[in-house]
Short mmCIF file of C-alpha atoms in Angstrom, two decimals:
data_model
loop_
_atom_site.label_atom_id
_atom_site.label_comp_id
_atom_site.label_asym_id
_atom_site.label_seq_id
_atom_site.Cartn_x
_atom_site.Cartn_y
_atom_site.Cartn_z
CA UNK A 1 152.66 122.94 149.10
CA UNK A 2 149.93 124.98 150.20
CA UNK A 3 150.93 128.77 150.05
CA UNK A 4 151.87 130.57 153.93
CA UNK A 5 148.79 133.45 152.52
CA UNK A 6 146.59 130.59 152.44
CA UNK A 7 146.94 128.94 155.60
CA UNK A 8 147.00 132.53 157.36
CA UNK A 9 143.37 132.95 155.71
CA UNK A 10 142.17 129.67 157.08
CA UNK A 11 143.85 130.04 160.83
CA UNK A 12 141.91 133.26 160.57
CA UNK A 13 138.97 131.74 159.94
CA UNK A 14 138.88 129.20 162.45
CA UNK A 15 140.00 132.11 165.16
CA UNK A 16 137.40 134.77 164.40
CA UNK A 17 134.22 132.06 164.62
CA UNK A 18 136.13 130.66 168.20
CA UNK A 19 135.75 134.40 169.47
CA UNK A 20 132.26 135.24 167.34
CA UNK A 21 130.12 132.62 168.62
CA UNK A 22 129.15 131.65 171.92
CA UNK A 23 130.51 128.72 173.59
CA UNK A 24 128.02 126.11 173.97
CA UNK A 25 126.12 125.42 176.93
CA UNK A 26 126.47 122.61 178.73
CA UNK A 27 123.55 120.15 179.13
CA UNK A 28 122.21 120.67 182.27
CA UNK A 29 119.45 118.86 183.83
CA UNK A 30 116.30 121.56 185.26
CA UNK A 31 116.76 121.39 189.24
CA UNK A 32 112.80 120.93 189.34
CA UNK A 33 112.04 118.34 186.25
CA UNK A 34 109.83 115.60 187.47
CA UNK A 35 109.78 111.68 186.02
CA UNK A 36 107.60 109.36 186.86
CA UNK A 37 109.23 105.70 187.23
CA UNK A 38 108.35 102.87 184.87
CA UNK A 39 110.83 100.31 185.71
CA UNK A 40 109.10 97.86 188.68
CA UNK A 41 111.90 100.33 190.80
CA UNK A 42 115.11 101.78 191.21
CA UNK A 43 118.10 102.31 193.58
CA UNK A 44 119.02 105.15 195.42
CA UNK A 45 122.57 104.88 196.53
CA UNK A 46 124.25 107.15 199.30
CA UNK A 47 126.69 108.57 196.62
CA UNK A 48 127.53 108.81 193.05
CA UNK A 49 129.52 105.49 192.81
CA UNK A 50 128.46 101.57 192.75
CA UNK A 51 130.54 101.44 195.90
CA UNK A 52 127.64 103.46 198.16
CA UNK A 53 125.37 101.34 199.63
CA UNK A 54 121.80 101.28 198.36
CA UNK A 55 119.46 102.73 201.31
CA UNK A 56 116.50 103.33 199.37
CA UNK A 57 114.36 102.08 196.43
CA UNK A 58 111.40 103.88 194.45
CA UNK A 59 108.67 101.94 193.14
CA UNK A 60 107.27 101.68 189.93
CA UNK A 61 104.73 104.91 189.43
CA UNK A 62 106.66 107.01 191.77
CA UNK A 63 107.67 110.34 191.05
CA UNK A 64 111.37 111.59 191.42
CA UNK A 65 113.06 115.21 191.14
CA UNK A 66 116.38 115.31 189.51
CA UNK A 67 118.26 117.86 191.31
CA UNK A 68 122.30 117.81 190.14
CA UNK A 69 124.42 115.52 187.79
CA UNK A 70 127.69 114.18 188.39
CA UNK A 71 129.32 112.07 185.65
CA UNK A 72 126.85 109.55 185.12
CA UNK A 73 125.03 109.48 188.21
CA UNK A 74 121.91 111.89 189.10
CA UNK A 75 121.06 112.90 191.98
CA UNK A 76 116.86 112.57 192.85
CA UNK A 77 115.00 113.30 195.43
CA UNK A 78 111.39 110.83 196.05
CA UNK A 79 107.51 112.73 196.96
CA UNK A 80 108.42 111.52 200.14
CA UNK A 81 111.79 113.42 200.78
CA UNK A 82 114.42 110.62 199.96
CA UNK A 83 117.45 111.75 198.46
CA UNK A 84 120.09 109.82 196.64
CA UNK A 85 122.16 108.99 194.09
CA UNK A 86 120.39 107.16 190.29
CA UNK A 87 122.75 105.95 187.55
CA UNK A 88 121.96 106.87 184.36
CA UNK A 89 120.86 103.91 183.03
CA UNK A 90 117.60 103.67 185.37
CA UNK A 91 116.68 106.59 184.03
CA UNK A 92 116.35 105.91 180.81
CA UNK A 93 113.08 104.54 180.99
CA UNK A 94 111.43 107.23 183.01
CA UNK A 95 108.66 109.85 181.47
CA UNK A 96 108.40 113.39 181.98
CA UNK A 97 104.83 115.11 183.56
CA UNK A 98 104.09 115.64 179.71
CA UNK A 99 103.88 111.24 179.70
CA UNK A 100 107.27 111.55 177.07
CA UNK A 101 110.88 110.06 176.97
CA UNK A 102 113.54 112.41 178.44
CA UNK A 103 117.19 111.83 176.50
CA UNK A 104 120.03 110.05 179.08
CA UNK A 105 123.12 110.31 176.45
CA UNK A 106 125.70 108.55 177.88
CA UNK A 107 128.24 111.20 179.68
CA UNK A 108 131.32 110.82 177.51
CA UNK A 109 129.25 110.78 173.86
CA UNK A 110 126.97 113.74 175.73
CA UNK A 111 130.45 115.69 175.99
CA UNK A 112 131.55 115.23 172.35
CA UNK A 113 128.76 116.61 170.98
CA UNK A 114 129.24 119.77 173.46
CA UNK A 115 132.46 120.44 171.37
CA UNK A 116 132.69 122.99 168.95
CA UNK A 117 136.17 123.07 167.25
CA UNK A 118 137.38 119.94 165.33
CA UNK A 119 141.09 119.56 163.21
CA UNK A 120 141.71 116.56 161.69
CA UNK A 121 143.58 114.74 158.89
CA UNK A 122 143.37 112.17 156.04
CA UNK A 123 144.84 110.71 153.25
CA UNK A 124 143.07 109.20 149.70
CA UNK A 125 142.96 109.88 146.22
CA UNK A 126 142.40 112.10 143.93
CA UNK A 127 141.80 111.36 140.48
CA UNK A 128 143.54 107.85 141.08
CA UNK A 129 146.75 109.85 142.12
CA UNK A 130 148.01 110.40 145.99
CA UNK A 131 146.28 112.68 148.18
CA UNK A 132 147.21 114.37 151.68
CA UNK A 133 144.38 116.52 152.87
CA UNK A 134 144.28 118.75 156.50
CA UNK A 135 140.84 120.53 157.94
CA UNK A 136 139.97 123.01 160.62
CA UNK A 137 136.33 123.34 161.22
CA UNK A 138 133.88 124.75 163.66
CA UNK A 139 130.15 123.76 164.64
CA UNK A 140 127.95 126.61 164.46
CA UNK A 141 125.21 124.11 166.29
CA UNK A 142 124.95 119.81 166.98
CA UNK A 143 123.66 119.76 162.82
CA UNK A 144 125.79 122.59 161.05
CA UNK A 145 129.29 123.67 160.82
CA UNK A 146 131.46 125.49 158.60
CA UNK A 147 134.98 123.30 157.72
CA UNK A 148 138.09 124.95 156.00
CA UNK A 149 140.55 122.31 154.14
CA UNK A 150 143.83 122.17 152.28
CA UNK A 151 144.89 119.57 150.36
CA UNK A 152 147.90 118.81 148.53
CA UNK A 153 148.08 116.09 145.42
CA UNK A 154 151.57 114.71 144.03
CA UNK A 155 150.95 113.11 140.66
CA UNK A 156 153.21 111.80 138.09
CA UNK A 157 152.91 114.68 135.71
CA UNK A 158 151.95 117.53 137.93
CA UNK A 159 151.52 118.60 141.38
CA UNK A 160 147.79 119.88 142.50
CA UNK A 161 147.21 122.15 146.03
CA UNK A 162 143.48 123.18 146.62
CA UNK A 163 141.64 125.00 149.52
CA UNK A 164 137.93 125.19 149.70
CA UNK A 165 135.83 126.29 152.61
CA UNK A 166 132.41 123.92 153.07
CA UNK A 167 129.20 124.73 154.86
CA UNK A 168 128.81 121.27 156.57
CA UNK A 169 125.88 119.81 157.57
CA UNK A 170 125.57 116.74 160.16
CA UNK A 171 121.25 115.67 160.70
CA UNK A 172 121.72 112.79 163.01
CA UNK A 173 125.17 114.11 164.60
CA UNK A 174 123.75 112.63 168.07
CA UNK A 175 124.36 108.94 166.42
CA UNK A 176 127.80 107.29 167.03
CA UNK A 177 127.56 106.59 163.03
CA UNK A 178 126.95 110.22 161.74
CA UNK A 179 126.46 110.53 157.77
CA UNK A 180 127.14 113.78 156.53
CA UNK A 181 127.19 116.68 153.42
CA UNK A 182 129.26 119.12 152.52
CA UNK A 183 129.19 121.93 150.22
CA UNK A 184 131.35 124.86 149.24
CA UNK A 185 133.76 127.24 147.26
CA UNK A 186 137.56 127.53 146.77
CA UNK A 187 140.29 127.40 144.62
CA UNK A 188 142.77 124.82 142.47
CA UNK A 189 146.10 125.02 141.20
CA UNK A 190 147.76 122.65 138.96
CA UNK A 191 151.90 122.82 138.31
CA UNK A 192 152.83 120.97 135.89
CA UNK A 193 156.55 118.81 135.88
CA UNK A 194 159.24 120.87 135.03
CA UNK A 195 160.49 118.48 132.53
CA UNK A 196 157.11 118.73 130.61
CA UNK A 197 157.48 120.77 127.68
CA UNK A 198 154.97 124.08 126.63
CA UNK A 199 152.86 123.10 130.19
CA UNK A 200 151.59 125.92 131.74
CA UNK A 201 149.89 125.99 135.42
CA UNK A 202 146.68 126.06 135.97
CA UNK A 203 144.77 128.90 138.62
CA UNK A 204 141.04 128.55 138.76
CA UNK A 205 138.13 128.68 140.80
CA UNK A 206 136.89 125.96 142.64
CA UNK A 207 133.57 123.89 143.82
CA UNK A 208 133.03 121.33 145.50
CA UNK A 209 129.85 118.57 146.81
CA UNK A 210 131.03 116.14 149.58
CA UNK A 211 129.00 112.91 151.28
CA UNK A 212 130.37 111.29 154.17
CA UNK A 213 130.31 109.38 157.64
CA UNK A 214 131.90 110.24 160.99
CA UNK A 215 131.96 106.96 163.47
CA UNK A 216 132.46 108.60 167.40
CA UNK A 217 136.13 106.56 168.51
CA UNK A 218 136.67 108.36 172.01
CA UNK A 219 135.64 111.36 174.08
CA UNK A 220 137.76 113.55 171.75
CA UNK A 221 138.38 111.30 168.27
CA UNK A 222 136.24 110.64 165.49
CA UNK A 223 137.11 108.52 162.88
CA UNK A 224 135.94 110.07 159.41
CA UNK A 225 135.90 108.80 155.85
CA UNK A 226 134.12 111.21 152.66
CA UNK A 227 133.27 111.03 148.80
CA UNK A 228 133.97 114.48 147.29
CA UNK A 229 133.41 115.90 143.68
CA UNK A 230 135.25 118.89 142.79
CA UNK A 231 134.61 121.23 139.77
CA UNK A 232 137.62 123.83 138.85
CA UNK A 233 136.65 126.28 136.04
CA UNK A 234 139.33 126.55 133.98
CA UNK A 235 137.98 129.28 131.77
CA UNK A 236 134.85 130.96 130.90
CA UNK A 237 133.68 128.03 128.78
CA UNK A 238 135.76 125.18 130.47
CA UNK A 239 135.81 123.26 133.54
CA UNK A 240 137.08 120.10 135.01
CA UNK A 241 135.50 117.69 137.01
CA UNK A 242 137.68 115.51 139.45
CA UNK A 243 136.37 112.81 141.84
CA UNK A 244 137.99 112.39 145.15
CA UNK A 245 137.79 109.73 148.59
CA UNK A 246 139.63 110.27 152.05
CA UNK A 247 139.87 108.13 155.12
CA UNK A 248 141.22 109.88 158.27
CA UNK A 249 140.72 111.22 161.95
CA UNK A 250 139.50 114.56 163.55
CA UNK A 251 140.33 115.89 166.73
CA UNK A 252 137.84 117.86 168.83
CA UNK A 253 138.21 120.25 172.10
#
């Protein structure tokens, strides 16, 4: 099992970048931004809900003001002093004074990415033998991240716990399907069977290259599976090479 020093270092870890960095801000929409429409119209409602009646509609080439968000309904005001209630999805189309596309996530996959801390849990192999692996990580921005992992393997002649820590990066993390690489540092231990005669354990220093996909579940869930290839140098002029796949799920707040 993975030693009690280890997973104090690694709770540390996690801590100390919670209280270093700054939260993230939330995606707020400018109180002045202007869009032109493109759509032939759209519907201002009394309130942020399907069940307010519509009491207005903006023509095609009409300019709005988003003013506030709530959920995923805006609230806009017209040139000529109308103000209701837009759902996100007729907004989508709309261009900016600049004649570009302004980003409409939608509200709940717009949240997700706002989160910073993510634990999660998977199990795989490693080497062909039975692996249970845990990680705590924390996004430094939407595309990079820094991830600390334990992982225990239990095969037939020996027993195998590793910890790395992995500078993680995530390009197109704004995609429901999110590919993803990984590199970093950490160490390996190998204990050999008791019943194995003359076998001696095995401490050494540990590196690791990792490829994998995240696929966005629910507001707080991500389902994640990864390809990783670890290196533990065994001795000045010896190292082993071990190839590694997990399947498992992440929890964000």
């Amino acid at each position: 099992m993975p030693t009690p020093r280890v997973i104090r270092v690694l709770c540390a870890l996690v801590l100390s970048l919670s209280a270093a960095l700054p939260a993230a801000a939330e995606d707020e929409v400018p109180s002045t931004q202007r869009l032109q429409v493109t759509d032939p119209y759209i519907e201002l409602r009394t309130g942020p809900g399907r069940g307010y009646p519509i009491f207005f509609v903006a023509a095609r080439a009409e300019w709005i003001e988003v003013h506030l968000r709530y959920t995923d309904w805006y609230k806009v005001r017209t040139d000529g002093g109308k103000e209701g209630w837009v759902h996100r999805r007729q907004l989508v189309t709309t261009l900016t004074e600049a004649g570009a596309s302004r980003s409409f996530r939608d509200i709940a996959f717009d949240d997700f990415l706002q989160r910073r801390a993510e634990f999660g849990a998977g199990w795989g192999h490693f080497k062909a033998e039975p692996m249970l692996k845990f990680w705590a990580g924390y996004k430094l921005s939407e595309s990079i991240g820094i991830e600390a992992t334990l992982g225990q393997v239990q095969g037939i002649f020996s027993g195998t716990n590793f910890w790395h820590v992995n500078l993680q990066l995530e390009p197109w993390s704004d995609q429901r399907i999110s590919p993803f690489f990984a590199v970093g540092v950490g160490n390996f231990k190998n204990i050999p069977n008791t019943s194995l005669v003359a076998a001696t354990p095995t401490n050494a220093k540990l590196s690791n290259a990792s490829l994998g996909v995240r696929y966005y579940l629910t507001e707080r869930f991500v389902l994640r599976a990864d390809y990783s290839i670890y290196t533990a140098f065994l001795n000045d002029t010896r190292s082993g090479e071990y190839r590694a796949i997990t399947g498992g799920i992440s929890f964000f707040f």
